[in-house]
Amino acid sequence: MKIVLLGYMASGKSSIGRRLSNLLSMNFLDLDDYISEQENMTIPAIFAQKGEVYFRTIEHKYLKEVLQKEEDFILALGGGTPCYAGNIDIVNKDEHSVSIYLKGSTPTMIDRLIRKKAKRPLVASLDDDKIPEFVAKHLFERRPFYEQAQQHVSIDGKTKKEVAVEITSLFNQIR
């Protein structure tokens, strides 16, 4: 079984995925890291040098490649991955995968991005007062794709550890 974590940037996909990896004794993969390794470039460099269309094309290719692996693992998708090229359908149609939306309210996501904006290229150059509109617009566009996940776990008011424990319980019920 593969656990595929999806959600908006700063929802905790990678950090919760690493915690789940320890709790469930499963390997953890971050799709963005996998793409960077395969392309020998950082994600920002791919965007800057080759453009978003190229990135979304290879993201789709590598997602399919990773999901075809035989072993069980936890996979963190990029925030935009489910929203392009039918990727959410590919994840949901894989009979050996369960998709989990790490669902944060708009205020939660705004707060997290303001606190961590230096690490987030998409918002790093925005003034703090511009982030709420950016996040609200992005979530409005992306939420319909995120909502297609097979399971939803709220992250509001919870620590990463609490979310990982909740997903572990959920996973043990469905496998």
C-alpha positions as a LaTeX table, in Angstrom:
\begin{tabular}{lrrr}
\hline
Residue & $x$ (\AA) & $y$ (\AA) & $z$ (\AA) \\
\hline
Met1 & 0.00 & 0.00 & 0.00 \\
Lys2 & 1.14 & 3.51 & $-0.81$ \\
Ile3 & 0.07 & 6.57 & 1.15 \\
Val4 & $-0.03$ & 9.66 & $-1.06$ \\
Leu5 & $-0.14$ & 12.95 & 0.84 \\
Leu6 & $-1.47$ & 16.01 & $-0.89$ \\
Gly7 & $-2.41$ & 19.53 & 0.09 \\
Tyr8 & $-1.39$ & 23.15 & $-0.13$ \\
Met9 & 2.16 & 24.34 & 0.44 \\
Ala10 & 3.09 & 24.41 & 4.12 \\
Ser11 & 0.38 & 21.88 & 4.98 \\
Gly12 & 3.10 & 19.55 & 6.28 \\
Lys13 & 3.19 & 16.92 & 3.55 \\
Ser14 & 6.93 & 16.29 & 3.79 \\
Ser15 & 7.38 & 16.62 & 7.55 \\
Ile16 & 4.27 & 14.55 & 8.32 \\
Gly17 & 5.35 & 12.05 & 5.66 \\
Arg18 & 8.71 & 11.60 & 7.41 \\
Arg19 & 6.95 & 11.07 & 10.75 \\
Leu20 & 4.61 & 8.52 & 9.14 \\
Ser21 & 7.63 & 6.77 & 7.67 \\
Asn22 & 8.94 & 6.19 & 11.19 \\
Leu23 & 5.55 & 5.25 & 12.67 \\
Leu24 & 4.67 & 2.79 & 9.91 \\
Ser25 & 8.21 & 1.59 & 9.06 \\
Met26 & 7.72 & 2.54 & 5.42 \\
Asn27 & 10.01 & 4.44 & 3.06 \\
Phe28 & 9.27 & 8.10 & 2.44 \\
Leu29 & 9.52 & 9.81 & $-0.95$ \\
Asp30 & 9.04 & 13.47 & $-1.76$ \\
Leu31 & 8.02 & 13.88 & $-5.41$ \\
Asp32 & 9.81 & 17.23 & $-5.73$ \\
Asp33 & 13.03 & 15.69 & $-4.37$ \\
Tyr34 & 12.65 & 12.76 & $-6.78$ \\
Ile35 & 12.20 & 15.13 & $-9.71$ \\
Ser36 & 15.24 & 17.17 & $-8.64$ \\
Glu37 & 17.36 & 14.01 & $-8.46$ \\
Gln38 & 16.19 & 12.74 & $-11.84$ \\
Glu39 & 16.70 & 16.11 & $-13.54$ \\
Asn40 & 19.87 & 17.09 & $-11.63$ \\
Met41 & 18.29 & 20.49 & $-10.96$ \\
Thr42 & 16.35 & 22.13 & $-8.17$ \\
Ile43 & 12.64 & 22.75 & $-8.73$ \\
Pro44 & 13.15 & 26.55 & $-8.84$ \\
Ala45 & 15.93 & 26.06 & $-11.42$ \\
Ile46 & 13.68 & 23.86 & $-13.58$ \\
Phe47 & 10.95 & 26.53 & $-13.47$ \\
Ala48 & 13.42 & 29.32 & $-14.24$ \\
Gln49 & 15.33 & 27.57 & $-17.03$ \\
Lys50 & 12.73 & 25.32 & $-18.65$ \\
Gly51 & 9.38 & 26.78 & $-17.59$ \\
Glu52 & 6.26 & 25.56 & $-15.86$ \\
Val53 & 4.94 & 23.59 & $-18.84$ \\
Tyr54 & 8.13 & 21.51 & $-18.92$ \\
Phe55 & 7.97 & 21.03 & $-15.16$ \\
Arg56 & 4.33 & 19.90 & $-15.19$ \\
Thr57 & 5.12 & 17.46 & $-18.02$ \\
Ile58 & 7.98 & 15.79 & $-16.16$ \\
Glu59 & 6.10 & 15.94 & $-12.86$ \\
His60 & 3.34 & 13.86 & $-14.49$ \\
Lys61 & 5.89 & 11.42 & $-15.93$ \\
Tyr62 & 7.74 & 10.95 & $-12.63$ \\
Leu63 & 4.53 & 10.60 & $-10.63$ \\
Lys64 & 3.49 & 7.67 & $-12.83$ \\
Glu65 & 7.00 & 6.21 & $-12.57$ \\
Val66 & 7.01 & 6.40 & $-8.76$ \\
Leu67 & 3.52 & 4.92 & $-8.41$ \\
Gln68 & 4.59 & 1.92 & $-10.52$ \\
Lys69 & 7.18 & 0.92 & $-7.92$ \\
Glu70 & 6.31 & $-2.35$ & $-6.25$ \\
Glu71 & 7.20 & $-1.50$ & $-2.66$ \\
Asp72 & 5.05 & 0.25 & $-0.09$ \\
Phe73 & 5.92 & 3.86 & 0.70 \\
Ile74 & 4.65 & 7.27 & 1.69 \\
Leu75 & 4.72 & 9.87 & $-1.07$ \\
Ala76 & 4.43 & 13.63 & $-0.59$ \\
Leu77 & 3.21 & 15.42 & $-3.70$ \\
Gly78 & 4.01 & 19.00 & $-4.57$ \\
Gly79 & 1.22 & 21.45 & $-3.77$ \\
Gly80 & 0.26 & 21.79 & $-7.44$ \\
Thr81 & 0.73 & 18.16 & $-8.49$ \\
Pro82 & $-2.93$ & 17.05 & $-8.07$ \\
Cys83 & $-4.14$ & 20.04 & $-10.11$ \\
Tyr84 & $-2.47$ & 19.24 & $-13.44$ \\
Ala85 & $-2.45$ & 16.57 & $-16.15$ \\
Gly86 & $-5.08$ & 14.39 & $-14.48$ \\
Asn87 & $-2.61$ & 13.54 & $-11.70$ \\
Ile88 & $-5.27$ & 13.22 & $-9.00$ \\
Asp89 & $-7.04$ & 10.64 & $-11.17$ \\
Ile90 & $-3.81$ & 8.68 & $-11.62$ \\
Val91 & $-3.28$ & 8.58 & $-7.85$ \\
Asn92 & $-6.88$ & 7.63 & $-7.10$ \\
Lys93 & $-7.05$ & 4.94 & $-9.78$ \\
Asp94 & $-3.97$ & 3.17 & $-8.41$ \\
Glu95 & $-5.49$ & 0.27 & $-6.48$ \\
His96 & $-2.42$ & 0.08 & $-4.23$ \\
Ser97 & $-2.60$ & 3.73 & $-3.14$ \\
Val98 & $-4.66$ & 5.82 & $-0.77$ \\
Ser99 & $-4.70$ & 9.59 & $-1.25$ \\
Ile100 & $-4.90$ & 11.76 & 1.86 \\
Tyr101 & $-5.62$ & 15.49 & 1.77 \\
Leu102 & $-3.92$ & 17.39 & 4.58 \\
Lys103 & $-6.64$ & 19.98 & 4.86 \\
Gly104 & $-5.84$ & 23.34 & 6.36 \\
Ser105 & $-8.26$ & 26.23 & 6.59 \\
Thr106 & $-7.37$ & 29.44 & 4.75 \\
Pro107 & $-6.39$ & 31.22 & 8.02 \\
Thr108 & $-4.14$ & 28.28 & 9.01 \\
Met109 & $-2.40$ & 28.26 & 5.64 \\
Ile110 & $-1.94$ & 32.06 & 5.67 \\
Asp111 & $-0.41$ & 31.90 & 9.15 \\
Arg112 & 1.97 & 29.08 & 8.22 \\
Leu113 & 3.09 & 30.79 & 5.02 \\
Ile114 & 3.72 & 34.11 & 6.71 \\
Arg115 & 5.85 & 32.35 & 9.34 \\
Lys116 & 7.77 & 30.27 & 6.77 \\
Lys117 & 7.72 & 32.54 & 3.74 \\
Ala118 & 11.51 & 32.73 & 3.41 \\
Lys119 & 11.49 & 29.00 & 2.57 \\
Arg120 & 8.67 & 29.31 & 0.02 \\
Pro121 & 9.75 & 30.83 & $-3.31$ \\
Leu122 & 6.16 & 31.45 & $-4.44$ \\
Val123 & 5.51 & 33.82 & $-1.53$ \\
Ala124 & 8.99 & 34.90 & $-0.42$ \\
Ser125 & 8.83 & 38.14 & $-2.40$ \\
Leu126 & 5.31 & 39.05 & $-1.22$ \\
Asp127 & 4.69 & 41.50 & 1.60 \\
Asp128 & 2.86 & 39.86 & 4.52 \\
Asp129 & $-0.30$ & 41.84 & 3.74 \\
Lys130 & $-0.40$ & 40.34 & 0.21 \\
Ile131 & $-0.21$ & 36.72 & 1.35 \\
Pro132 & $-3.88$ & 36.36 & 2.46 \\
Glu133 & $-5.20$ & 37.23 & $-1.01$ \\
Phe134 & $-2.59$ & 35.02 & $-2.70$ \\
Val135 & $-3.45$ & 32.04 & $-0.50$ \\
Ala136 & $-7.22$ & 32.54 & $-0.75$ \\
Lys137 & $-7.03$ & 32.68 & $-4.56$ \\
His138 & $-4.72$ & 29.66 & $-4.78$ \\
Leu139 & $-6.84$ & 27.58 & $-2.43$ \\
Phe140 & $-9.99$ & 28.54 & $-4.33$ \\
Glu141 & $-8.38$ & 27.20 & $-7.53$ \\
Arg142 & $-6.78$ & 24.11 & $-6.03$ \\
Arg143 & $-9.26$ & 22.94 & $-3.40$ \\
Pro144 & $-11.54$ & 21.15 & $-5.93$ \\
Phe145 & $-8.59$ & 18.91 & $-6.83$ \\
Tyr146 & $-7.51$ & 18.38 & $-3.22$ \\
Glu147 & $-11.09$ & 17.50 & $-2.25$ \\
Gln148 & $-10.95$ & 14.52 & $-4.63$ \\
Ala149 & $-8.56$ & 12.74 & $-2.26$ \\
Gln150 & $-9.93$ & 9.52 & $-0.84$ \\
Gln151 & $-9.37$ & 10.63 & 2.75 \\
His152 & $-9.26$ & 14.08 & 4.37 \\
Val153 & $-7.41$ & 14.91 & 7.57 \\
Ser154 & $-7.72$ & 18.34 & 9.14 \\
Ile155 & $-4.43$ & 19.90 & 10.23 \\
Asp156 & $-5.97$ & 22.93 & 11.95 \\
Gly157 & $-4.84$ & 23.29 & 15.56 \\
Lys158 & $-2.85$ & 20.04 & 15.48 \\
Thr159 & 0.84 & 19.31 & 15.76 \\
Lys160 & 2.55 & 17.36 & 13.00 \\
Lys161 & 2.90 & 14.47 & 15.42 \\
Glu162 & $-0.86$ & 14.48 & 16.14 \\
Val163 & $-1.65$ & 14.47 & 12.41 \\
Ala164 & 0.81 & 11.61 & 11.80 \\
Val165 & $-0.74$ & 9.56 & 14.60 \\
Glu166 & $-4.24$ & 10.23 & 13.20 \\
Ile167 & $-3.16$ & 9.11 & 9.71 \\
Thr168 & $-1.51$ & 6.00 & 11.18 \\
Ser169 & $-4.81$ & 5.04 & 12.82 \\
Leu170 & $-6.69$ & 5.74 & 9.61 \\
Phe171 & $-4.20$ & 3.71 & 7.55 \\
Asn172 & $-4.42$ & 0.75 & 9.93 \\
Gln173 & $-8.23$ & 0.76 & 9.53 \\
Ile174 & $-8.20$ & 0.76 & 5.73 \\
Arg175 & $-5.41$ & $-1.64$ & 4.92 \\
\hline
\end{tabular}
